[in-house]
Structure formats: structure tokens, C-alpha cells
JSON list of C-alpha atoms in Angstrom, two decimals:
[
{"chain": "A", "resi": 1, "resn": "MET", "atom": "CA", "xyz": [-152.18, 123.57, 69.08]},
{"chain": "A", "resi": 2, "resn": "ILE", "atom": "CA", "xyz": [-149.23, 125.78, 68.17]},
{"chain": "A", "resi": 3, "resn": "THR", "atom": "CA", "xyz": [-151.47, 128.32, 66.48]},
{"chain": "A", "resi": 4, "resn": "ARG", "atom": "CA", "xyz": [-153.82, 128.41, 69.46]},
{"chain": "A", "resi": 5, "resn": "THR", "atom": "CA", "xyz": [-150.93, 128.80, 71.91]},
{"chain": "A", "resi": 6, "resn": "LEU", "atom": "CA", "xyz": [-149.29, 131.68, 70.06]},
{"chain": "A", "resi": 7, "resn": "ALA", "atom": "CA", "xyz": [-152.49, 133.49, 69.21]},
{"chain": "A", "resi": 8, "resn": "SER", "atom": "CA", "xyz": [-154.68, 135.51, 71.57]},
{"chain": "A", "resi": 9, "resn": "PRO", "atom": "CA", "xyz": [-157.36, 133.59, 73.52]},
{"chain": "A", "resi": 10, "resn": "VAL", "atom": "CA", "xyz": [-160.23, 132.41, 71.32]},
{"chain": "A", "resi": 11, "resn": "SER", "atom": "CA", "xyz": [-163.68, 131.40, 72.47]},
{"chain": "A", "resi": 12, "resn": "PRO", "atom": "CA", "xyz": [-164.85, 127.84, 71.67]},
{"chain": "A", "resi": 13, "resn": "SER", "atom": "CA", "xyz": [-167.36, 129.24, 69.18]},
{"chain": "A", "resi": 14, "resn": "ALA", "atom": "CA", "xyz": [-164.77, 131.24, 67.24]},
{"chain": "A", "resi": 15, "resn": "PRO", "atom": "CA", "xyz": [-164.22, 130.05, 63.66]},
{"chain": "A", "resi": 16, "resn": "ALA", "atom": "CA", "xyz": [-161.15, 127.92, 62.99]},
{"chain": "A", "resi": 17, "resn": "GLU", "atom": "CA", "xyz": [-160.57, 129.38, 59.52]},
{"chain": "A", "resi": 18, "resn": "PRO", "atom": "CA", "xyz": [-157.33, 131.29, 60.38]},
{"chain": "A", "resi": 19, "resn": "ALA", "atom": "CA", "xyz": [-155.73, 128.14, 61.77]},
{"chain": "A", "resi": 20, "resn": "LEU", "atom": "CA", "xyz": [-156.80, 126.21, 58.68]},
{"chain": "A", "resi": 21, "resn": "LYS", "atom": "CA", "xyz": [-155.25, 128.84, 56.43]},
{"chain": "A", "resi": 22, "resn": "VAL", "atom": "CA", "xyz": [-151.97, 128.67, 58.33]},
{"chain": "A", "resi": 23, "resn": "SER", "atom": "CA", "xyz": [-151.94, 124.87, 58.10]},
{"chain": "A", "resi": 24, "resn": "PHE", "atom": "CA", "xyz": [-152.70, 124.98, 54.36]},
{"chain": "A", "resi": 25, "resn": "LYS", "atom": "CA", "xyz": [-149.93, 127.51, 53.77]},
{"chain": "A", "resi": 26, "resn": "ALA", "atom": "CA", "xyz": [-147.46, 125.41, 55.75]},
{"chain": "A", "resi": 27, "resn": "HIS", "atom": "CA", "xyz": [-148.49, 122.36, 53.74]},
{"chain": "A", "resi": 28, "resn": "MET", "atom": "CA", "xyz": [-147.96, 124.14, 50.41]},
{"chain": "A", "resi": 29, "resn": "LEU", "atom": "CA", "xyz": [-144.54, 125.39, 51.54]},
{"chain": "A", "resi": 30, "resn": "ALA", "atom": "CA", "xyz": [-143.59, 121.83, 52.49]},
{"chain": "A", "resi": 31, "resn": "VAL", "atom": "CA", "xyz": [-144.77, 120.54, 49.09]},
{"chain": "A", "resi": 32, "resn": "ARG", "atom": "CA", "xyz": [-142.73, 123.19, 47.30]},
{"chain": "A", "resi": 33, "resn": "GLU", "atom": "CA", "xyz": [-139.67, 122.46, 49.41]},
{"chain": "A", "resi": 34, "resn": "ASP", "atom": "CA", "xyz": [-139.98, 118.76, 48.61]},
{"chain": "A", "resi": 35, "resn": "ALA", "atom": "CA", "xyz": [-140.19, 119.56, 44.89]},
{"chain": "A", "resi": 36, "resn": "ILE", "atom": "CA", "xyz": [-137.06, 121.70, 45.19]},
{"chain": "A", "resi": 37, "resn": "VAL", "atom": "CA", "xyz": [-135.12, 118.94, 46.91]},
{"chain": "A", "resi": 38, "resn": "GLN", "atom": "CA", "xyz": [-136.23, 116.39, 44.31]},
{"chain": "A", "resi": 39, "resn": "ALA", "atom": "CA", "xyz": [-135.07, 118.72, 41.51]},
{"chain": "A", "resi": 40, "resn": "VAL", "atom": "CA", "xyz": [-131.72, 119.28, 43.24]},
{"chain": "A", "resi": 41, "resn": "ASN", "atom": "CA", "xyz": [-131.30, 115.55, 43.67]},
{"chain": "A", "resi": 42, "resn": "ARG", "atom": "CA", "xyz": [-131.84, 114.95, 39.93]},
{"chain": "A", "resi": 43, "resn": "LEU", "atom": "CA", "xyz": [-129.56, 117.79, 38.86]},
{"chain": "A", "resi": 44, "resn": "LEU", "atom": "CA", "xyz": [-126.79, 116.76, 41.23]},
{"chain": "A", "resi": 45, "resn": "SER", "atom": "CA", "xyz": [-126.99, 113.25, 39.84]},
{"chain": "A", "resi": 46, "resn": "GLU", "atom": "CA", "xyz": [-126.97, 114.42, 36.21]},
{"chain": "A", "resi": 47, "resn": "LYS", "atom": "CA", "xyz": [-124.58, 117.36, 36.36]},
{"chain": "A", "resi": 48, "resn": "GLY", "atom": "CA", "xyz": [-122.80, 117.29, 39.72]},
{"chain": "A", "resi": 49, "resn": "PHE", "atom": "CA", "xyz": [-122.47, 120.14, 42.19]},
{"chain": "A", "resi": 50, "resn": "ASP", "atom": "CA", "xyz": [-120.09, 122.31, 40.17]},
{"chain": "A", "resi": 51, "resn": "LEU", "atom": "CA", "xyz": [-122.26, 122.39, 37.03]},
{"chain": "A", "resi": 52, "resn": "MET", "atom": "CA", "xyz": [-125.62, 122.66, 38.78]},
{"chain": "A", "resi": 53, "resn": "THR", "atom": "CA", "xyz": [-126.89, 126.24, 39.12]},
{"chain": "A", "resi": 54, "resn": "VAL", "atom": "CA", "xyz": [-129.58, 127.77, 41.29]},
{"chain": "A", "resi": 55, "resn": "ASP", "atom": "CA", "xyz": [-131.24, 129.08, 38.12]},
{"chain": "A", "resi": 56, "resn": "GLN", "atom": "CA", "xyz": [-131.56, 125.51, 36.83]},
{"chain": "A", "resi": 57, "resn": "VAL", "atom": "CA", "xyz": [-133.17, 124.37, 40.08]},
{"chain": "A", "resi": 58, "resn": "ALA", "atom": "CA", "xyz": [-135.66, 127.25, 40.03]},
{"chain": "A", "resi": 59, "resn": "ALA", "atom": "CA", "xyz": [-136.52, 126.60, 36.39]},
{"chain": "A", "resi": 60, "resn": "GLU", "atom": "CA", "xyz": [-137.08, 122.89, 36.98]},
{"chain": "A", "resi": 61, "resn": "VAL", "atom": "CA", "xyz": [-139.41, 123.57, 39.89]},
{"chain": "A", "resi": 62, "resn": "GLY", "atom": "CA", "xyz": [-141.12, 126.43, 38.04]},
{"chain": "A", "resi": 63, "resn": "ILE", "atom": "CA", "xyz": [-140.52, 129.17, 40.60]},
{"chain": "A", "resi": 64, "resn": "ALA", "atom": "CA", "xyz": [-138.54, 132.39, 40.73]},
{"chain": "A", "resi": 65, "resn": "LYS", "atom": "CA", "xyz": [-135.02, 132.25, 42.10]},
{"chain": "A", "resi": 66, "resn": "ALA", "atom": "CA", "xyz": [-136.04, 134.70, 44.82]},
{"chain": "A", "resi": 67, "resn": "SER", "atom": "CA", "xyz": [-138.74, 132.27, 45.96]},
{"chain": "A", "resi": 68, "resn": "LEU", "atom": "CA", "xyz": [-136.23, 129.44, 46.03]},
{"chain": "A", "resi": 69, "resn": "TYR", "atom": "CA", "xyz": [-133.92, 131.43, 48.28]},
{"chain": "A", "resi": 70, "resn": "LYS", "atom": "CA", "xyz": [-136.74, 131.73, 50.82]},
{"chain": "A", "resi": 71, "resn": "HIS", "atom": "CA", "xyz": [-136.38, 127.97, 51.36]},
{"chain": "A", "resi": 72, "resn": "PHE", "atom": "CA", "xyz": [-132.63, 127.51, 50.87]},
{"chain": "A", "resi": 73, "resn": "PRO", "atom": "CA", "xyz": [-130.26, 130.50, 51.15]},
{"chain": "A", "resi": 74, "resn": "SER", "atom": "CA", "xyz": [-127.42, 129.02, 49.09]},
{"chain": "A", "resi": 75, "resn": "LYS", "atom": "CA", "xyz": [-126.41, 126.40, 46.57]},
{"chain": "A", "resi": 76, "resn": "GLU", "atom": "CA", "xyz": [-124.60, 124.58, 49.37]},
{"chain": "A", "resi": 77, "resn": "ASP", "atom": "CA", "xyz": [-127.80, 124.42, 51.42]},
{"chain": "A", "resi": 78, "resn": "LEU", "atom": "CA", "xyz": [-129.59, 122.93, 48.42]},
{"chain": "A", "resi": 79, "resn": "ALA", "atom": "CA", "xyz": [-126.97, 120.19, 48.17]},
{"chain": "A", "resi": 80, "resn": "ALA", "atom": "CA", "xyz": [-127.16, 119.55, 51.91]},
{"chain": "A", "resi": 81, "resn": "ALA", "atom": "CA", "xyz": [-130.93, 119.13, 51.69]},
{"chain": "A", "resi": 82, "resn": "ALA", "atom": "CA", "xyz": [-130.48, 116.57, 48.92]},
{"chain": "A", "resi": 83, "resn": "MET", "atom": "CA", "xyz": [-127.98, 114.65, 51.04]},
{"chain": "A", "resi": 84, "resn": "VAL", "atom": "CA", "xyz": [-130.33, 114.69, 54.04]},
{"chain": "A", "resi": 85, "resn": "ARG", "atom": "CA", "xyz": [-132.97, 113.16, 51.78]},
{"chain": "A", "resi": 86, "resn": "VAL", "atom": "CA", "xyz": [-130.64, 110.41, 50.56]},
{"chain": "A", "resi": 87, "resn": "VAL", "atom": "CA", "xyz": [-129.45, 109.60, 54.08]},
{"chain": "A", "resi": 88, "resn": "GLY", "atom": "CA", "xyz": [-133.06, 109.37, 55.20]},
{"chain": "A", "resi": 89, "resn": "ARG", "atom": "CA", "xyz": [-133.77, 106.92, 52.40]},
{"chain": "A", "resi": 90, "resn": "ALA", "atom": "CA", "xyz": [-130.71, 104.91, 53.44]},
{"chain": "A", "resi": 91, "resn": "GLN", "atom": "CA", "xyz": [-131.95, 104.76, 57.02]},
{"chain": "A", "resi": 92, "resn": "ALA", "atom": "CA", "xyz": [-135.36, 103.55, 55.86]},
{"chain": "A", "resi": 93, "resn": "PHE", "atom": "CA", "xyz": [-133.73, 100.90, 53.65]},
{"chain": "A", "resi": 94, "resn": "LEU", "atom": "CA", "xyz": [-131.57, 99.60, 56.49]},
{"chain": "A", "resi": 95, "resn": "GLU", "atom": "CA", "xyz": [-134.56, 99.40, 58.80]},
{"chain": "A", "resi": 96, "resn": "GLY", "atom": "CA", "xyz": [-136.31, 97.20, 56.24]},
{"chain": "A", "resi": 97, "resn": "LEU", "atom": "CA", "xyz": [-133.52, 94.62, 56.00]},
{"chain": "A", "resi": 98, "resn": "PRO", "atom": "CA", "xyz": [-134.13, 91.23, 57.67]},
{"chain": "A", "resi": 99, "resn": "ALA", "atom": "CA", "xyz": [-132.65, 91.36, 61.15]},
{"chain": "A", "resi": 100, "resn": "GLN", "atom": "CA", "xyz": [-131.40, 87.76, 61.10]},
{"chain": "A", "resi": 101, "resn": "ALA", "atom": "CA", "xyz": [-129.45, 87.97, 57.82]},
{"chain": "A", "resi": 102, "resn": "ARG", "atom": "CA", "xyz": [-125.68, 87.48, 57.86]},
{"chain": "A", "resi": 103, "resn": "PRO", "atom": "CA", "xyz": [-123.68, 90.70, 58.33]},
{"chain": "A", "resi": 104, "resn": "LEU", "atom": "CA", "xyz": [-121.99, 90.19, 54.95]},
{"chain": "A", "resi": 105, "resn": "ASP", "atom": "CA", "xyz": [-125.37, 89.84, 53.23]},
{"chain": "A", "resi": 106, "resn": "GLN", "atom": "CA", "xyz": [-126.57, 93.05, 54.93]},
{"chain": "A", "resi": 107, "resn": "LEU", "atom": "CA", "xyz": [-123.53, 94.91, 53.60]},
{"chain": "A", "resi": 108, "resn": "LYS", "atom": "CA", "xyz": [-124.02, 93.53, 50.10]},
{"chain": "A", "resi": 109, "resn": "ALA", "atom": "CA", "xyz": [-127.68, 94.57, 50.18]},
{"chain": "A", "resi": 110, "resn": "MET", "atom": "CA", "xyz": [-126.72, 98.12, 51.11]},
{"chain": "A", "resi": 111, "resn": "VAL", "atom": "CA", "xyz": [-124.14, 98.32, 48.33]},
{"chain": "A", "resi": 112, "resn": "ARG", "atom": "CA", "xyz": [-126.68, 97.01, 45.81]},
{"chain": "A", "resi": 113, "resn": "TRP", "atom": "CA", "xyz": [-129.14, 99.65, 46.98]},
{"chain": "A", "resi": 114, "resn": "MET", "atom": "CA", "xyz": [-126.62, 102.49, 46.60]},
{"chain": "A", "resi": 115, "resn": "MET", "atom": "CA", "xyz": [-125.62, 101.42, 43.10]},
{"chain": "A", "resi": 116, "resn": "ALA", "atom": "CA", "xyz": [-129.23, 100.95, 42.02]},
{"chain": "A", "resi": 117, "resn": "LEU", "atom": "CA", "xyz": [-129.91, 104.50, 43.18]},
{"chain": "A", "resi": 118, "resn": "GLN", "atom": "CA", "xyz": [-126.96, 105.75, 41.14]},
{"chain": "A", "resi": 119, "resn": "LEU", "atom": "CA", "xyz": [-128.09, 103.91, 38.00]},
{"chain": "A", "resi": 120, "resn": "ALA", "atom": "CA", "xyz": [-131.59, 105.34, 38.46]},
{"chain": "A", "resi": 121, "resn": "GLY", "atom": "CA", "xyz": [-130.15, 108.88, 38.52]},
{"chain": "A", "resi": 122, "resn": "GLU", "atom": "CA", "xyz": [-131.14, 109.46, 42.13]},
{"chain": "A", "resi": 123, "resn": "MET", "atom": "CA", "xyz": [-127.74, 109.62, 43.83]},
{"chain": "A", "resi": 124, "resn": "PRO", "atom": "CA", "xyz": [-126.36, 113.17, 44.25]},
{"chain": "A", "resi": 125, "resn": "SER", "atom": "CA", "xyz": [-122.81, 113.71, 43.02]},
{"chain": "A", "resi": 126, "resn": "LEU", "atom": "CA", "xyz": [-120.80, 116.03, 45.24]},
{"chain": "A", "resi": 127, "resn": "PRO", "atom": "CA", "xyz": [-117.15, 117.15, 44.97]},
{"chain": "A", "resi": 128, "resn": "HIS", "atom": "CA", "xyz": [-114.71, 115.76, 47.51]},
{"chain": "A", "resi": 129, "resn": "HIS", "atom": "CA", "xyz": [-112.86, 119.05, 47.94]},
{"chain": "A", "resi": 130, "resn": "ASN", "atom": "CA", "xyz": [-115.12, 122.06, 48.41]},
{"chain": "A", "resi": 131, "resn": "SER", "atom": "CA", "xyz": [-114.62, 123.92, 51.67]},
{"chain": "A", "resi": 132, "resn": "SER", "atom": "CA", "xyz": [-117.92, 125.83, 51.67]},
{"chain": "A", "resi": 133, "resn": "LEU", "atom": "CA", "xyz": [-119.96, 122.73, 50.87]},
{"chain": "A", "resi": 134, "resn": "ARG", "atom": "CA", "xyz": [-118.06, 120.70, 53.44]},
{"chain": "A", "resi": 135, "resn": "THR", "atom": "CA", "xyz": [-118.70, 123.34, 56.10]},
{"chain": "A", "resi": 136, "resn": "THR", "atom": "CA", "xyz": [-122.42, 123.42, 55.26]},
{"chain": "A", "resi": 137, "resn": "LEU", "atom": "CA", "xyz": [-122.69, 119.62, 55.51]},
{"chain": "A", "resi": 138, "resn": "ILE", "atom": "CA", "xyz": [-120.79, 119.48, 58.79]},
{"chain": "A", "resi": 139, "resn": "ASN", "atom": "CA", "xyz": [-123.08, 122.12, 60.26]},
{"chain": "A", "resi": 140, "resn": "ASN", "atom": "CA", "xyz": [-126.24, 120.35, 59.10]},
{"chain": "A", "resi": 141, "resn": "LYS", "atom": "CA", "xyz": [-127.34, 118.36, 62.14]},
{"chain": "A", "resi": 142, "resn": "ALA", "atom": "CA", "xyz": [-129.88, 116.23, 60.29]},
{"chain": "A", "resi": 143, "resn": "TYR", "atom": "CA", "xyz": [-127.24, 115.15, 57.78]},
{"chain": "A", "resi": 144, "resn": "VAL", "atom": "CA", "xyz": [-124.52, 114.47, 60.34]},
{"chain": "A", "resi": 145, "resn": "ASP", "atom": "CA", "xyz": [-126.82, 112.58, 62.71]},
{"chain": "A", "resi": 146, "resn": "GLY", "atom": "CA", "xyz": [-128.27, 110.49, 59.90]},
{"chain": "A", "resi": 147, "resn": "LEU", "atom": "CA", "xyz": [-124.88, 109.70, 58.41]},
{"chain": "A", "resi": 148, "resn": "MET", "atom": "CA", "xyz": [-123.51, 108.69, 61.80]},
{"chain": "A", "resi": 149, "resn": "GLN", "atom": "CA", "xyz": [-126.43, 106.35, 62.38]},
{"chain": "A", "resi": 150, "resn": "VAL", "atom": "CA", "xyz": [-125.95, 104.69, 58.96]},
{"chain": "A", "resi": 151, "resn": "SER", "atom": "CA", "xyz": [-122.17, 104.49, 59.46]},
{"chain": "A", "resi": 152, "resn": "ASP", "atom": "CA", "xyz": [-122.56, 102.94, 62.92]},
{"chain": "A", "resi": 153, "resn": "GLN", "atom": "CA", "xyz": [-124.92, 100.31, 61.53]},
{"chain": "A", "resi": 154, "resn": "LEU", "atom": "CA", "xyz": [-122.62, 99.44, 58.63]},
{"chain": "A", "resi": 155, "resn": "GLY", "atom": "CA", "xyz": [-119.56, 99.57, 60.89]},
{"chain": "A", "resi": 156, "resn": "GLY", "atom": "CA", "xyz": [-121.12, 97.05, 63.24]},
{"chain": "A", "resi": 157, "resn": "TRP", "atom": "CA", "xyz": [-121.81, 94.65, 60.37]},
{"chain": "A", "resi": 158, "resn": "ILE", "atom": "CA", "xyz": [-118.26, 95.11, 59.05]},
{"chain": "A", "resi": 159, "resn": "GLU", "atom": "CA", "xyz": [-116.78, 94.15, 62.41]},
{"chain": "A", "resi": 160, "resn": "GLN", "atom": "CA", "xyz": [-119.11, 91.16, 62.73]},
{"chain": "A", "resi": 161, "resn": "ALA", "atom": "CA", "xyz": [-118.25, 90.01, 59.20]},
{"chain": "A", "resi": 162, "resn": "GLN", "atom": "CA", "xyz": [-114.55, 90.27, 60.03]},
{"chain": "A", "resi": 163, "resn": "GLN", "atom": "CA", "xyz": [-115.07, 88.25, 63.18]},
{"chain": "A", "resi": 164, "resn": "ASP", "atom": "CA", "xyz": [-116.90, 85.45, 61.37]},
{"chain": "A", "resi": 165, "resn": "GLY", "atom": "CA", "xyz": [-114.28, 85.36, 58.63]},
{"chain": "A", "resi": 166, "resn": "SER", "atom": "CA", "xyz": [-116.45, 86.52, 55.74]},
{"chain": "A", "resi": 167, "resn": "LEU", "atom": "CA", "xyz": [-114.44, 89.76, 55.42]},
{"chain": "A", "resi": 168, "resn": "ASN", "atom": "CA", "xyz": [-110.67, 90.17, 55.63]},
{"chain": "A", "resi": 169, "resn": "PRO", "atom": "CA", "xyz": [-109.97, 90.80, 59.36]},
{"chain": "A", "resi": 170, "resn": "THR", "atom": "CA", "xyz": [-106.63, 92.50, 58.63]},
{"chain": "A", "resi": 171, "resn": "LEU", "atom": "CA", "xyz": [-108.29, 95.48, 56.92]},
{"chain": "A", "resi": 172, "resn": "PRO", "atom": "CA", "xyz": [-109.16, 98.53, 59.05]},
{"chain": "A", "resi": 173, "resn": "PRO", "atom": "CA", "xyz": [-112.96, 98.66, 59.39]},
{"chain": "A", "resi": 174, "resn": "LEU", "atom": "CA", "xyz": [-112.95, 102.34, 58.43]},
{"chain": "A", "resi": 175, "resn": "LEU", "atom": "CA", "xyz": [-111.21, 101.48, 55.16]},
{"chain": "A", "resi": 176, "resn": "VAL", "atom": "CA", "xyz": [-113.87, 98.88, 54.41]},
{"chain": "A", "resi": 177, "resn": "LEU", "atom": "CA", "xyz": [-116.63, 101.38, 55.22]},
{"chain": "A", "resi": 178, "resn": "TYR", "atom": "CA", "xyz": [-115.21, 104.03, 52.88]},
{"chain": "A", "resi": 179, "resn": "THR", "atom": "CA", "xyz": [-114.73, 101.40, 50.17]},
{"chain": "A", "resi": 180, "resn": "LEU", "atom": "CA", "xyz": [-118.41, 100.51, 50.40]},
{"chain": "A", "resi": 181, "resn": "TYR", "atom": "CA", "xyz": [-119.50, 104.16, 50.42]},
{"chain": "A", "resi": 182, "resn": "ALA", "atom": "CA", "xyz": [-117.43, 104.75, 47.28]},
{"chain": "A", "resi": 183, "resn": "ARG", "atom": "CA", "xyz": [-119.72, 102.41, 45.36]},
{"chain": "A", "resi": 184, "resn": "ALA", "atom": "CA", "xyz": [-122.42, 105.10, 45.57]},
{"chain": "A", "resi": 185, "resn": "CYS", "atom": "CA", "xyz": [-120.45, 107.13, 43.01]},
{"chain": "A", "resi": 186, "resn": "ASP", "atom": "CA", "xyz": [-118.57, 104.36, 41.23]},
{"chain": "A", "resi": 187, "resn": "PRO", "atom": "CA", "xyz": [-117.76, 105.48, 37.64]},
{"chain": "A", "resi": 188, "resn": "VAL", "atom": "CA", "xyz": [-117.46, 101.84, 36.56]},
{"chain": "A", "resi": 189, "resn": "LEU", "atom": "CA", "xyz": [-121.25, 101.61, 36.48]},
{"chain": "A", "resi": 190, "resn": "GLU", "atom": "CA", "xyz": [-121.54, 104.50, 34.04]},
{"chain": "A", "resi": 191, "resn": "PHE", "atom": "CA", "xyz": [-118.79, 103.17, 31.78]},
{"chain": "A", "resi": 192, "resn": "LEU", "atom": "CA", "xyz": [-120.27, 99.68, 31.63]},
{"chain": "A", "resi": 193, "resn": "LYS", "atom": "CA", "xyz": [-123.83, 100.93, 31.14]},
{"chain": "A", "resi": 194, "resn": "ALA", "atom": "CA", "xyz": [-122.69, 103.01, 28.16]},
{"chain": "A", "resi": 195, "resn": "GLY", "atom": "CA", "xyz": [-121.47, 99.79, 26.55]},
{"chain": "A", "resi": 196, "resn": "GLY", "atom": "CA", "xyz": [-125.00, 98.40, 26.58]},
{"chain": "A", "resi": 197, "resn": "GLN", "atom": "CA", "xyz": [-123.92, 94.81, 27.14]},
{"chain": "A", "resi": 198, "resn": "HIS", "atom": "CA", "xyz": [-125.47, 94.33, 30.58]},
{"chain": "A", "resi": 199, "resn": "SER", "atom": "CA", "xyz": [-128.71, 95.14, 32.35]},
{"chain": "A", "resi": 200, "resn": "ASP", "atom": "CA", "xyz": [-128.63, 97.38, 35.40]},
{"chain": "A", "resi": 201, "resn": "GLN", "atom": "CA", "xyz": [-129.06, 94.37, 37.69]},
{"chain": "A", "resi": 202, "resn": "GLU", "atom": "CA", "xyz": [-126.18, 92.57, 35.99]},
{"chain": "A", "resi": 203, "resn": "LEU", "atom": "CA", "xyz": [-123.96, 95.64, 36.36]},
{"chain": "A", "resi": 204, "resn": "VAL", "atom": "CA", "xyz": [-124.74, 95.85, 40.07]},
{"chain": "A", "resi": 205, "resn": "GLU", "atom": "CA", "xyz": [-123.93, 92.18, 40.61]},
{"chain": "A", "resi": 206, "resn": "LEU", "atom": "CA", "xyz": [-120.65, 92.46, 38.69]},
{"chain": "A", "resi": 207, "resn": "VAL", "atom": "CA", "xyz": [-119.47, 95.38, 40.80]},
{"chain": "A", "resi": 208, "resn": "VAL", "atom": "CA", "xyz": [-120.65, 93.73, 44.02]},
{"chain": "A", "resi": 209, "resn": "ARG", "atom": "CA", "xyz": [-118.53, 90.68, 43.14]},
{"chain": "A", "resi": 210, "resn": "THR", "atom": "CA", "xyz": [-115.40, 92.75, 42.48]},
{"chain": "A", "resi": 211, "resn": "CYS", "atom": "CA", "xyz": [-116.04, 94.82, 45.63]},
{"chain": "A", "resi": 212, "resn": "PHE", "atom": "CA", "xyz": [-116.38, 91.87, 47.98]},
{"chain": "A", "resi": 213, "resn": "GLU", "atom": "CA", "xyz": [-114.40, 89.16, 46.21]},
{"chain": "A", "resi": 214, "resn": "GLY", "atom": "CA", "xyz": [-111.66, 91.17, 44.52]},
{"chain": "A", "resi": 215, "resn": "LEU", "atom": "CA", "xyz": [-110.03, 90.40, 41.20]},
{"chain": "A", "resi": 216, "resn": "ASN", "atom": "CA", "xyz": [-108.00, 87.35, 42.16]},
{"chain": "A", "resi": 217, "resn": "ALA", "atom": "CA", "xyz": [-108.87, 84.06, 40.48]},
{"chain": "A", "resi": 218, "resn": "ARG", "atom": "CA", "xyz": [-110.51, 81.57, 42.81]},
{"chain": "A", "resi": 219, "resn": "PRO", "atom": "CA", "xyz": [-109.40, 77.91, 42.77]},
{"chain": "A", "resi": 220, "resn": "ALA", "atom": "CA", "xyz": [-111.92, 75.58, 41.17]}
]
């Protein structure tokens, strides 16, 4: 429809080959862009933003750096695309959670998901203080809108959990939200995994317990 609207009038008997070629080209560009974002996601997880280079991304995808820049004009835009992808996955995960579960259980499920993603090497690692990257993320509407939707959902569960007494009601909800988000890049997981004494699932459960229950001993 877009091709037909932008092109000059075509008779019903005219061949549709040009439109098919355009659609195929658009599809191949989308496939390449997806491969780029997947490569960026892996490299950001393995190396972090500061050590990742555009040359490494291009080499992993198997394209020239000039071709990569046709999709993403900067290293910051590459990182933003990876974050948009992760936020989209988070939205899909939240949509799949059982609607009737307790707010606290919903929050725990989200934290488990974030840490599992980190252990699988699929969670991008970005610096907290980088003005150019921060500016790029703030100006990326898909990222900001997606993050706000996820934050609103988690924030609602936090407030409900505080109201029902399953979370400390004296803590600012924003503090709780940031504490949960921090589990997505928790170095404790990496340290414990290097020790080789626990499975990934055991590591996740250990950190979930310390996150939600703290370190205080509980009475028998």
C-alpha cells in the first residue's frame, strides 16, 4: 500500500515485481539490523560499553563498518538499540505473568528474570556516568516509553506489596524500584558463579532471598 501510494499510478495488469523487490530489500535490512542489535547485546554483556567497539560489532555481524553506520550512526545509538530490545523483552515477560498472583510474587518473578538474563549473557552492561550515552537514551522515545511502562507496572506492585505488608512500607517506593533494577547488573552473581559451587538457578534464588528478606537472622 505504501509503495502504491508513493509511486505513479499503475494499471491493475502491471507487474508487482518492483513492490516485491522493495519489500524483500526492507526485509533484508530488518534482518541485518536485528543481527546487529543481537551482536551489540552480547558484546555489551561481555565487555561493557566502554570496551565494546564499533569494529567489533561489524566483525561479529560480518559487515563493513560503513554498512553498520547506515543502520546506527554512533556507538551510543547501538547501545540504545540494545536497551530498546531488552525493555521490549521485559514488557513481554510482564505481560505473560499471571494476573492474579500476589504483587510480591510478581516482583520476585521479574527479579529472577533479570538475573537469569544476566547469567545467560544477554543483559547489556552500560556505564552509569556517560553524558553522550545518557543523552542518546533520553532522546530515544521507544526506550523511554518502554522503560516508563515497565517502571509503572513494577511501581504499582511495589505500592500494593507495601500496603499488604509484604514489603517494608517505610521505604520510598522509588528506592525499592531502583534496588530491584540493580539486580540486573548485580556483580554478586558473577562472583558466586566463578566459585562453581551453585547452579544458575541456585544463585538466582540466593540473591532473591537477600534482596527481599535482607541479611538479618529470622526467629525460628
